[in-house]
Amino acid sequence: MASRGNDDLDLDGNWSGGKRRRVAKKRRACDAEQTAEPEQPTPKKRKKGGAVLNAVLSSEQPPKTGATAKVLRRWAQTRLATAWVAEAKAKKLTPIETKEVSPAAAWFVACPPVLPLAQLRNWASKARAFPGSQLLQSLGAGQATPSAPGAAILVLCASTDRLFALKADLDGSWGIKALALAAHGGGRKRDQVLRQAKALAAGATLALATPSRLRRLVEEGHLDLESTSLLIVDLAHDKKLRDVLTLQDTRGDFFALLRTKLAPLLPKKVGDETKKLAFLLCGLETA
């Protein structure tokens, strides 16, 4: 039998207050919500991308004037290592893939971070002997003779414009005809590659190349890097303050070559005579 207020017994034998009971229940729920402490927002995790950028910028700072050979090699090693970390992050490589490149101090010639191109031969004559040092001296003296197929000395440039600026300086002041390995000369790219491959087959003592064209020539079998004794990486900045190791496209092509072709040719210890390839990292100044 129902009582006033539409009360009734529930299944457990307790009195249920109908509409009034439901209203009271809602009021209690509203009071509980008002007294509850507001939830604290979850703090956002800060991205660590800035650490890589700071490391790259820090590595670009040149060592002090008069630095020892050990310090110069360590600077070049750090410069390449931080560029590789940036490349691995950009390509989202796995930790195992990242370990494929581990620059060693023995890879590098102890060279000032900035050197006028006109003084390169004089510097090579005074520096401790390194792969390609005698060839550099003979180039400066105009005594270089055509080498075996390939390129004995390679200069890696960030762009075609930079390549031809260096080539004009070399052709004028050194009296040589450096081989240009880049997209130029008109016609189809395939025809350009074949012309450059023919020149490499005849042998070149000194060649200037962009990373993309060098990579293509190597991957298509037109250039064997075992014929190269010195790879000069030109670190001169362009108008946007970028170089071979900071411009993403050139950096990617360079490290693709390093991982697959160059790394086995480089020494692991300073003074290792079994390896005949060395890196020279330097910003070359033109006249």
PDB file of C-alpha atoms in Angstrom:
ATOM      1  CA  MET A   1       0.000   0.000   0.000  1.00  0.00           C
ATOM      2  CA  ALA A   2       1.495   3.340  -1.098  1.00  0.00           C
ATOM      3  CA  SER A   3       1.881   6.180   1.393  1.00  0.00           C
ATOM      4  CA  ARG A   4       1.704   9.949   0.892  1.00  0.00           C
ATOM      5  CA  GLY A   5       4.461  11.317  -1.303  1.00  0.00           C
ATOM      6  CA  ASN A   6       4.415   8.300  -3.571  1.00  0.00           C
ATOM      7  CA  ASP A   7       6.609   6.324  -1.161  1.00  0.00           C
ATOM      8  CA  ASP A   8       6.917   2.592  -1.613  1.00  0.00           C
ATOM      9  CA  LEU A   9       9.030  -0.336  -0.438  1.00  0.00           C
ATOM     10  CA  ASP A  10      12.105  -1.268  -2.456  1.00  0.00           C
ATOM     11  CA  LEU A  11      13.320  -4.841  -2.982  1.00  0.00           C
ATOM     12  CA  ASP A  12      15.327  -4.798   0.267  1.00  0.00           C
ATOM     13  CA  GLY A  13      12.318  -3.812   2.344  1.00  0.00           C
ATOM     14  CA  ASN A  14      13.436  -0.179   2.760  1.00  0.00           C
ATOM     15  CA  TRP A  15      11.155   2.758   2.174  1.00  0.00           C
ATOM     16  CA  SER A  16      11.757   4.639  -1.107  1.00  0.00           C
ATOM     17  CA  GLY A  17      10.727   8.286  -1.173  1.00  0.00           C
ATOM     18  CA  GLY A  18       9.829   8.515  -4.853  1.00  0.00           C
ATOM     19  CA  LYS A  19      10.209  11.973  -6.428  1.00  0.00           C
ATOM     20  CA  ARG A  20      11.265  13.736  -3.203  1.00  0.00           C
ATOM     21  CA  ARG A  21      13.983  11.149  -2.607  1.00  0.00           C
ATOM     22  CA  ARG A  22      15.361  11.605  -6.123  1.00  0.00           C
ATOM     23  CA  VAL A  23      15.511  15.395  -5.716  1.00  0.00           C
ATOM     24  CA  ALA A  24      17.339  15.077  -2.406  1.00  0.00           C
ATOM     25  CA  LYS A  25      19.826  12.678  -3.974  1.00  0.00           C
ATOM     26  CA  LYS A  26      20.575  15.150  -6.784  1.00  0.00           C
ATOM     27  CA  ARG A  27      21.093  17.955  -4.265  1.00  0.00           C
ATOM     28  CA  ARG A  28      23.596  15.881  -2.319  1.00  0.00           C
ATOM     29  CA  ALA A  29      25.454  15.081  -5.568  1.00  0.00           C
ATOM     30  CA  CYS A  30      25.629  18.803  -6.464  1.00  0.00           C
ATOM     31  CA  ASP A  31      26.963  19.677  -3.003  1.00  0.00           C
ATOM     32  CA  ALA A  32      29.648  16.977  -3.344  1.00  0.00           C
ATOM     33  CA  GLU A  33      30.760  18.363  -6.712  1.00  0.00           C
ATOM     34  CA  GLN A  34      31.071  21.885  -5.321  1.00  0.00           C
ATOM     35  CA  THR A  35      33.145  20.813  -2.328  1.00  0.00           C
ATOM     36  CA  ALA A  36      35.460  18.532  -4.377  1.00  0.00           C
ATOM     37  CA  GLU A  37      38.941  19.922  -5.046  1.00  0.00           C
ATOM     38  CA  PRO A  38      39.519  21.001  -8.651  1.00  0.00           C
ATOM     39  CA  GLU A  39      41.748  18.671 -10.654  1.00  0.00           C
ATOM     40  CA  GLN A  40      45.262  19.914 -11.259  1.00  0.00           C
ATOM     41  CA  PRO A  41      46.235  20.084 -14.961  1.00  0.00           C
ATOM     42  CA  THR A  42      48.899  17.568 -15.969  1.00  0.00           C
ATOM     43  CA  PRO A  43      52.132  19.416 -16.747  1.00  0.00           C
ATOM     44  CA  LYS A  44      53.231  19.055 -20.363  1.00  0.00           C
ATOM     45  CA  LYS A  45      56.495  17.302 -21.045  1.00  0.00           C
ATOM     46  CA  ARG A  46      59.111  19.566 -22.559  1.00  0.00           C
ATOM     47  CA  LYS A  47      60.590  18.428 -25.825  1.00  0.00           C
ATOM     48  CA  LYS A  48      64.320  17.822 -25.878  1.00  0.00           C
ATOM     49  CA  GLY A  49      64.862  18.975 -29.462  1.00  0.00           C
ATOM     50  CA  GLY A  50      66.530  22.148 -28.245  1.00  0.00           C
ATOM     51  CA  ALA A  51      69.384  20.141 -26.752  1.00  0.00           C
ATOM     52  CA  VAL A  52      70.420  18.879 -30.197  1.00  0.00           C
ATOM     53  CA  LEU A  53      70.303  22.380 -31.680  1.00  0.00           C
ATOM     54  CA  ASN A  54      72.374  23.784 -28.822  1.00  0.00           C
ATOM     55  CA  ALA A  55      74.954  21.024 -29.280  1.00  0.00           C
ATOM     56  CA  VAL A  56      75.247  21.767 -33.010  1.00  0.00           C
ATOM     57  CA  LEU A  57      75.633  25.500 -32.418  1.00  0.00           C
ATOM     58  CA  SER A  58      78.200  24.902 -29.689  1.00  0.00           C
ATOM     59  CA  SER A  59      80.250  22.595 -31.933  1.00  0.00           C
ATOM     60  CA  GLU A  60      80.491  25.344 -34.576  1.00  0.00           C
ATOM     61  CA  GLN A  61      82.483  27.531 -32.208  1.00  0.00           C
ATOM     62  CA  PRO A  62      86.110  27.347 -33.443  1.00  0.00           C
ATOM     63  CA  PRO A  63      88.958  26.504 -31.069  1.00  0.00           C
ATOM     64  CA  LYS A  64      91.297  29.226 -29.893  1.00  0.00           C
ATOM     65  CA  THR A  65      94.127  30.450 -32.100  1.00  0.00           C
ATOM     66  CA  GLY A  66      97.250  28.351 -31.657  1.00  0.00           C
ATOM     67  CA  ALA A  67      95.339  25.248 -30.577  1.00  0.00           C
ATOM     68  CA  THR A  68      97.277  21.983 -30.550  1.00  0.00           C
ATOM     69  CA  ALA A  69      96.794  19.248 -33.133  1.00  0.00           C
ATOM     70  CA  LYS A  70      94.919  17.183 -30.550  1.00  0.00           C
ATOM     71  CA  VAL A  71      92.467  20.016 -29.871  1.00  0.00           C
ATOM     72  CA  LEU A  72      91.911  20.630 -33.599  1.00  0.00           C
ATOM     73  CA  ARG A  73      91.199  16.952 -34.219  1.00  0.00           C
ATOM     74  CA  ARG A  74      88.811  16.851 -31.262  1.00  0.00           C
ATOM     75  CA  TRP A  75      86.979  19.914 -32.588  1.00  0.00           C
ATOM     76  CA  ALA A  76      86.534  18.291 -36.014  1.00  0.00           C
ATOM     77  CA  GLN A  77      85.416  15.064 -34.346  1.00  0.00           C
ATOM     78  CA  THR A  78      82.809  16.903 -32.254  1.00  0.00           C
ATOM     79  CA  ARG A  79      81.653  18.902 -35.276  1.00  0.00           C
ATOM     80  CA  LEU A  80      80.943  15.747 -37.252  1.00  0.00           C
ATOM     81  CA  ALA A  81      79.453  13.870 -34.296  1.00  0.00           C
ATOM     82  CA  THR A  82      76.893  16.572 -33.493  1.00  0.00           C
ATOM     83  CA  ALA A  83      75.947  16.839 -37.167  1.00  0.00           C
ATOM     84  CA  TRP A  84      75.338  13.080 -37.181  1.00  0.00           C
ATOM     85  CA  VAL A  85      73.108  13.323 -34.092  1.00  0.00           C
ATOM     86  CA  ALA A  86      71.049  16.003 -35.852  1.00  0.00           C
ATOM     87  CA  GLU A  87      70.806  13.832 -38.977  1.00  0.00           C
ATOM     88  CA  ALA A  88      69.768  10.751 -36.991  1.00  0.00           C
ATOM     89  CA  LYS A  89      67.059  12.765 -35.241  1.00  0.00           C
ATOM     90  CA  ALA A  90      65.798  14.240 -38.528  1.00  0.00           C
ATOM     91  CA  LYS A  91      65.622  10.775 -40.143  1.00  0.00           C
ATOM     92  CA  LYS A  92      64.166   9.188 -36.961  1.00  0.00           C
ATOM     93  CA  LEU A  93      66.829   6.489 -36.914  1.00  0.00           C
ATOM     94  CA  THR A  94      66.778   3.745 -34.304  1.00  0.00           C
ATOM     95  CA  PRO A  95      69.461   3.637 -31.568  1.00  0.00           C
ATOM     96  CA  ILE A  96      71.163   0.763 -33.397  1.00  0.00           C
ATOM     97  CA  GLU A  97      71.246   2.730 -36.661  1.00  0.00           C
ATOM     98  CA  THR A  98      72.581   5.781 -34.842  1.00  0.00           C
ATOM     99  CA  LYS A  99      75.551   3.748 -33.600  1.00  0.00           C
ATOM    100  CA  GLU A 100      76.592   3.000 -37.200  1.00  0.00           C
ATOM    101  CA  VAL A 101      78.540   6.282 -37.276  1.00  0.00           C
ATOM    102  CA  SER A 102      80.982   6.964 -34.457  1.00  0.00           C
ATOM    103  CA  PRO A 103      83.554   9.570 -35.569  1.00  0.00           C
ATOM    104  CA  ALA A 104      87.094   9.013 -34.308  1.00  0.00           C
ATOM    105  CA  ALA A 105      89.768  11.674 -33.897  1.00  0.00           C
ATOM    106  CA  ALA A 106      92.004   9.638 -36.225  1.00  0.00           C
ATOM    107  CA  TRP A 107      89.699  10.405 -39.148  1.00  0.00           C
ATOM    108  CA  PHE A 108      90.713  14.052 -39.274  1.00  0.00           C
ATOM    109  CA  VAL A 109      93.672  16.166 -40.288  1.00  0.00           C
ATOM    110  CA  ALA A 110      94.586  18.739 -37.626  1.00  0.00           C
ATOM    111  CA  CYS A 111      93.712  21.898 -39.539  1.00  0.00           C
ATOM    112  CA  PRO A 112      92.643  25.438 -38.569  1.00  0.00           C
ATOM    113  CA  PRO A 113      88.842  25.845 -38.814  1.00  0.00           C
ATOM    114  CA  VAL A 114      89.271  28.684 -41.341  1.00  0.00           C
ATOM    115  CA  LEU A 115      92.009  28.816 -43.968  1.00  0.00           C
ATOM    116  CA  PRO A 116      92.443  30.990 -47.084  1.00  0.00           C
ATOM    117  CA  LEU A 117      92.448  28.805 -50.179  1.00  0.00           C
ATOM    118  CA  ALA A 118      95.609  30.516 -51.438  1.00  0.00           C
ATOM    119  CA  GLN A 119      97.461  29.404 -48.282  1.00  0.00           C
ATOM    120  CA  LEU A 120      96.343  25.791 -48.397  1.00  0.00           C
ATOM    121  CA  ARG A 121      99.466  24.537 -50.192  1.00  0.00           C
ATOM    122  CA  ASN A 122     101.824  26.458 -47.876  1.00  0.00           C
ATOM    123  CA  TRP A 123     100.001  25.124 -44.846  1.00  0.00           C
ATOM    124  CA  ALA A 124     100.258  21.569 -46.210  1.00  0.00           C
ATOM    125  CA  SER A 125     104.034  21.931 -46.642  1.00  0.00           C
ATOM    126  CA  LYS A 126     104.483  22.969 -42.997  1.00  0.00           C
ATOM    127  CA  ALA A 127     101.975  20.622 -41.405  1.00  0.00           C
ATOM    128  CA  ARG A 128     102.710  17.084 -40.357  1.00  0.00           C
ATOM    129  CA  ALA A 129     102.413  14.680 -43.289  1.00  0.00           C
ATOM    130  CA  PHE A 130      98.900  13.387 -43.906  1.00  0.00           C
ATOM    131  CA  PRO A 131      97.160  11.549 -46.759  1.00  0.00           C
ATOM    132  CA  GLY A 132      97.185  13.814 -49.804  1.00  0.00           C
ATOM    133  CA  SER A 133      99.619  16.383 -48.366  1.00  0.00           C
ATOM    134  CA  GLN A 134     102.256  15.792 -51.050  1.00  0.00           C
ATOM    135  CA  LEU A 135      99.611  16.059 -53.765  1.00  0.00           C
ATOM    136  CA  LEU A 136      98.434  19.390 -52.367  1.00  0.00           C
ATOM    137  CA  GLN A 137     101.974  20.737 -52.468  1.00  0.00           C
ATOM    138  CA  SER A 138     102.491  19.548 -56.038  1.00  0.00           C
ATOM    139  CA  LEU A 139      99.198  21.146 -57.079  1.00  0.00           C
ATOM    140  CA  GLY A 140     100.286  24.464 -55.697  1.00  0.00           C
ATOM    141  CA  ALA A 141     103.611  24.227 -57.510  1.00  0.00           C
ATOM    142  CA  GLY A 142     101.919  23.297 -60.782  1.00  0.00           C
ATOM    143  CA  GLN A 143     103.691  19.927 -60.869  1.00  0.00           C
ATOM    144  CA  ALA A 144     100.715  17.619 -60.451  1.00  0.00           C
ATOM    145  CA  THR A 145     100.296  14.892 -63.045  1.00  0.00           C
ATOM    146  CA  PRO A 146      97.076  13.080 -63.954  1.00  0.00           C
ATOM    147  CA  SER A 147      96.351  10.382 -61.428  1.00  0.00           C
ATOM    148  CA  ALA A 148      94.796   6.942 -61.760  1.00  0.00           C
ATOM    149  CA  PRO A 149      91.065   6.668 -62.490  1.00  0.00           C
ATOM    150  CA  GLY A 150      89.081   8.499 -59.851  1.00  0.00           C
ATOM    151  CA  ALA A 151      89.842  11.645 -57.870  1.00  0.00           C
ATOM    152  CA  ALA A 152      92.855  11.793 -55.554  1.00  0.00           C
ATOM    153  CA  ILE A 153      91.626  14.871 -53.667  1.00  0.00           C
ATOM    154  CA  LEU A 154      87.948  15.737 -53.289  1.00  0.00           C
ATOM    155  CA  VAL A 155      86.560  19.054 -52.063  1.00  0.00           C
ATOM    156  CA  LEU A 156      82.954  18.820 -50.900  1.00  0.00           C
ATOM    157  CA  CYS A 157      80.911  22.016 -51.349  1.00  0.00           C
ATOM    158  CA  ALA A 158      77.447  22.935 -50.079  1.00  0.00           C
ATOM    159  CA  SER A 159      76.161  24.236 -53.431  1.00  0.00           C
ATOM    160  CA  THR A 160      76.993  24.563 -57.112  1.00  0.00           C
ATOM    161  CA  ASP A 161      77.554  28.314 -56.694  1.00  0.00           C
ATOM    162  CA  ARG A 162      80.058  27.710 -53.925  1.00  0.00           C
ATOM    163  CA  LEU A 163      81.761  25.010 -55.993  1.00  0.00           C
ATOM    164  CA  PHE A 164      82.378  27.314 -58.946  1.00  0.00           C
ATOM    165  CA  ALA A 165      83.570  30.134 -56.687  1.00  0.00           C
ATOM    166  CA  LEU A 166      86.278  27.806 -55.367  1.00  0.00           C
ATOM    167  CA  LYS A 167      87.013  26.469 -58.842  1.00  0.00           C
ATOM    168  CA  ALA A 168      87.544  29.975 -60.246  1.00  0.00           C
ATOM    169  CA  ASP A 169      90.000  30.734 -57.450  1.00  0.00           C
ATOM    170  CA  LEU A 170      91.878  27.462 -57.964  1.00  0.00           C
ATOM    171  CA  ASP A 171      92.025  27.801 -61.740  1.00  0.00           C
ATOM    172  CA  GLY A 172      93.255  31.378 -61.471  1.00  0.00           C
ATOM    173  CA  SER A 173      95.738  31.324 -58.584  1.00  0.00           C
ATOM    174  CA  TRP A 174      96.981  27.743 -58.839  1.00  0.00           C
ATOM    175  CA  GLY A 175      96.948  27.446 -62.609  1.00  0.00           C
ATOM    176  CA  ILE A 176      95.075  24.128 -62.633  1.00  0.00           C
ATOM    177  CA  LYS A 177      91.816  22.850 -64.090  1.00  0.00           C
ATOM    178  CA  ALA A 178      89.910  21.316 -61.209  1.00  0.00           C
ATOM    179  CA  LEU A 179      87.180  18.864 -62.192  1.00  0.00           C
ATOM    180  CA  ALA A 180      83.657  20.046 -61.302  1.00  0.00           C
ATOM    181  CA  LEU A 181      81.231  17.321 -60.219  1.00  0.00           C
ATOM    182  CA  ALA A 182      77.870  19.049 -59.970  1.00  0.00           C
ATOM    183  CA  ALA A 183      74.663  19.685 -61.883  1.00  0.00           C
ATOM    184  CA  HIS A 184      75.870  22.073 -64.595  1.00  0.00           C
ATOM    185  CA  GLY A 185      76.668  22.261 -68.281  1.00  0.00           C
ATOM    186  CA  GLY A 186      73.133  22.032 -69.620  1.00  0.00           C
ATOM    187  CA  GLY A 187      71.377  19.031 -71.096  1.00  0.00           C
ATOM    188  CA  ARG A 188      69.896  16.113 -69.248  1.00  0.00           C
ATOM    189  CA  LYS A 189      71.299  15.179 -65.864  1.00  0.00           C
ATOM    190  CA  ARG A 190      72.019  11.697 -67.160  1.00  0.00           C
ATOM    191  CA  ASP A 191      74.232  13.127 -69.910  1.00  0.00           C
ATOM    192  CA  GLN A 192      76.020  15.337 -67.381  1.00  0.00           C
ATOM    193  CA  VAL A 193      76.726  12.326 -65.180  1.00  0.00           C
ATOM    194  CA  LEU A 194      78.147  10.374 -68.127  1.00  0.00           C
ATOM    195  CA  ARG A 195      80.462  13.257 -69.089  1.00  0.00           C
ATOM    196  CA  GLN A 196      81.727  13.507 -65.530  1.00  0.00           C
ATOM    197  CA  ALA A 197      82.136   9.741 -65.327  1.00  0.00           C
ATOM    198  CA  LYS A 198      84.297   9.848 -68.457  1.00  0.00           C
ATOM    199  CA  ALA A 199      86.488  12.541 -66.890  1.00  0.00           C
ATOM    200  CA  LEU A 200      86.856  10.473 -63.714  1.00  0.00           C
ATOM    201  CA  ALA A 201      87.847   7.427 -65.736  1.00  0.00           C
ATOM    202  CA  ALA A 202      90.726   9.453 -67.190  1.00  0.00           C
ATOM    203  CA  GLY A 203      91.813  10.420 -63.669  1.00  0.00           C
ATOM    204  CA  ALA A 204      91.687  13.706 -61.768  1.00  0.00           C
ATOM    205  CA  THR A 205      94.116  14.936 -59.156  1.00  0.00           C
ATOM    206  CA  LEU A 206      91.621  17.434 -57.704  1.00  0.00           C
ATOM    207  CA  ALA A 207      87.846  17.458 -58.030  1.00  0.00           C
ATOM    208  CA  LEU A 208      85.184  19.635 -56.457  1.00  0.00           C
ATOM    209  CA  ALA A 209      81.788  18.060 -55.855  1.00  0.00           C
ATOM    210  CA  THR A 210      78.388  18.653 -54.340  1.00  0.00           C
ATOM    211  CA  PRO A 211      77.268  15.839 -51.998  1.00  0.00           C
ATOM    212  CA  SER A 212      74.299  14.846 -54.165  1.00  0.00           C
ATOM    213  CA  ARG A 213      76.309  14.480 -57.377  1.00  0.00           C
ATOM    214  CA  LEU A 214      79.153  12.711 -55.573  1.00  0.00           C
ATOM    215  CA  ARG A 215      76.690  10.257 -54.085  1.00  0.00           C
ATOM    216  CA  ARG A 216      75.167   9.499 -57.473  1.00  0.00           C
ATOM    217  CA  LEU A 217      78.539   8.974 -59.140  1.00  0.00           C
ATOM    218  CA  VAL A 218      79.605   6.607 -56.368  1.00  0.00           C
ATOM    219  CA  GLU A 219      76.351   4.647 -56.233  1.00  0.00           C
ATOM    220  CA  GLU A 220      76.299   4.201 -60.019  1.00  0.00           C
ATOM    221  CA  GLY A 221      79.862   2.873 -59.973  1.00  0.00           C
ATOM    222  CA  HIS A 222      81.544   5.776 -61.786  1.00  0.00           C
ATOM    223  CA  LEU A 223      83.815   6.658 -58.861  1.00  0.00           C
ATOM    224  CA  ASP A 224      85.669   4.350 -56.503  1.00  0.00           C
ATOM    225  CA  LEU A 225      86.461   6.233 -53.295  1.00  0.00           C
ATOM    226  CA  GLU A 226      89.447   3.977 -52.664  1.00  0.00           C
ATOM    227  CA  SER A 227      91.240   6.187 -55.194  1.00  0.00           C
ATOM    228  CA  THR A 228      90.713   9.209 -52.906  1.00  0.00           C
ATOM    229  CA  SER A 229      93.298  10.044 -50.258  1.00  0.00           C
ATOM    230  CA  LEU A 230      91.905  13.333 -48.917  1.00  0.00           C
ATOM    231  CA  LEU A 231      88.331  14.570 -48.581  1.00  0.00           C
ATOM    232  CA  ILE A 232      88.147  18.284 -47.788  1.00  0.00           C
ATOM    233  CA  VAL A 233      84.763  19.285 -46.360  1.00  0.00           C
ATOM    234  CA  ASP A 234      84.296  23.001 -47.024  1.00  0.00           C
ATOM    235  CA  LEU A 235      82.576  24.516 -43.987  1.00  0.00           C
ATOM    236  CA  ALA A 236      82.252  28.055 -45.338  1.00  0.00           C
ATOM    237  CA  HIS A 237      78.784  29.471 -44.601  1.00  0.00           C
ATOM    238  CA  ASP A 238      76.303  30.503 -47.256  1.00  0.00           C
ATOM    239  CA  LYS A 239      74.079  33.595 -46.992  1.00  0.00           C
ATOM    240  CA  LYS A 240      71.871  31.816 -44.455  1.00  0.00           C
ATOM    241  CA  LEU A 241      74.878  30.717 -42.351  1.00  0.00           C
ATOM    242  CA  ARG A 242      74.573  27.070 -43.391  1.00  0.00           C
ATOM    243  CA  ASP A 243      77.263  24.659 -44.554  1.00  0.00           C
ATOM    244  CA  VAL A 244      77.606  21.058 -45.731  1.00  0.00           C
ATOM    245  CA  LEU A 245      76.955  19.674 -42.234  1.00  0.00           C
ATOM    246  CA  THR A 246      74.018  21.916 -41.292  1.00  0.00           C
ATOM    247  CA  LEU A 247      72.067  22.083 -44.566  1.00  0.00           C
ATOM    248  CA  GLN A 248      69.714  19.107 -44.344  1.00  0.00           C
ATOM    249  CA  ASP A 249      69.961  17.903 -47.968  1.00  0.00           C
ATOM    250  CA  THR A 250      73.759  18.060 -48.214  1.00  0.00           C
ATOM    251  CA  ARG A 251      74.142  16.606 -44.731  1.00  0.00           C
ATOM    252  CA  GLY A 252      71.926  13.667 -45.650  1.00  0.00           C
ATOM    253  CA  ASP A 253      73.890  12.858 -48.815  1.00  0.00           C
ATOM    254  CA  PHE A 254      77.205  13.167 -46.984  1.00  0.00           C
ATOM    255  CA  PHE A 255      76.235  10.800 -44.175  1.00  0.00           C
ATOM    256  CA  ALA A 256      74.698   8.333 -46.624  1.00  0.00           C
ATOM    257  CA  LEU A 257      78.140   8.086 -48.245  1.00  0.00           C
ATOM    258  CA  LEU A 258      79.881   7.940 -44.888  1.00  0.00           C
ATOM    259  CA  ARG A 259      77.754   5.048 -43.623  1.00  0.00           C
ATOM    260  CA  THR A 260      78.064   2.911 -46.736  1.00  0.00           C
ATOM    261  CA  LYS A 261      81.330   3.818 -48.483  1.00  0.00           C
ATOM    262  CA  LEU A 262      83.654   6.082 -46.507  1.00  0.00           C
ATOM    263  CA  ALA A 263      83.678   4.587 -43.000  1.00  0.00           C
ATOM    264  CA  PRO A 264      85.568   1.382 -43.963  1.00  0.00           C
ATOM    265  CA  LEU A 265      88.328   3.488 -45.563  1.00  0.00           C
ATOM    266  CA  LEU A 266      89.023   5.633 -42.493  1.00  0.00           C
ATOM    267  CA  PRO A 267      91.601   4.842 -39.775  1.00  0.00           C
ATOM    268  CA  LYS A 268      90.601   4.009 -36.206  1.00  0.00           C
ATOM    269  CA  LYS A 269      93.840   5.177 -34.606  1.00  0.00           C
ATOM    270  CA  VAL A 270      96.045   8.200 -35.249  1.00  0.00           C
ATOM    271  CA  GLY A 271      99.057   7.163 -37.317  1.00  0.00           C
ATOM    272  CA  ASP A 272      97.391   4.104 -38.873  1.00  0.00           C
ATOM    273  CA  GLU A 273      99.238   3.730 -42.182  1.00  0.00           C
ATOM    274  CA  THR A 274      96.992   0.945 -43.472  1.00  0.00           C
ATOM    275  CA  LYS A 275      94.227   3.462 -44.242  1.00  0.00           C
ATOM    276  CA  LYS A 276      94.860   6.082 -46.915  1.00  0.00           C
ATOM    277  CA  LEU A 277      91.874   8.380 -46.485  1.00  0.00           C
ATOM    278  CA  ALA A 278      91.492  11.379 -44.187  1.00  0.00           C
ATOM    279  CA  PHE A 279      88.961  14.160 -43.640  1.00  0.00           C
ATOM    280  CA  LEU A 280      89.935  17.815 -43.576  1.00  0.00           C
ATOM    281  CA  LEU A 281      87.189  20.030 -42.131  1.00  0.00           C
ATOM    282  CA  CYS A 282      87.835  23.668 -42.897  1.00  0.00           C
ATOM    283  CA  GLY A 283      86.116  26.810 -44.093  1.00  0.00           C
ATOM    284  CA  LEU A 284      88.033  27.769 -47.249  1.00  0.00           C
ATOM    285  CA  GLU A 285      88.266  31.502 -47.881  1.00  0.00           C
ATOM    286  CA  THR A 286      88.374  32.690 -51.489  1.00  0.00           C
ATOM    287  CA  ALA A 287      90.153  35.791 -52.748  1.00  0.00           C
TER     288      ALA A 287
END
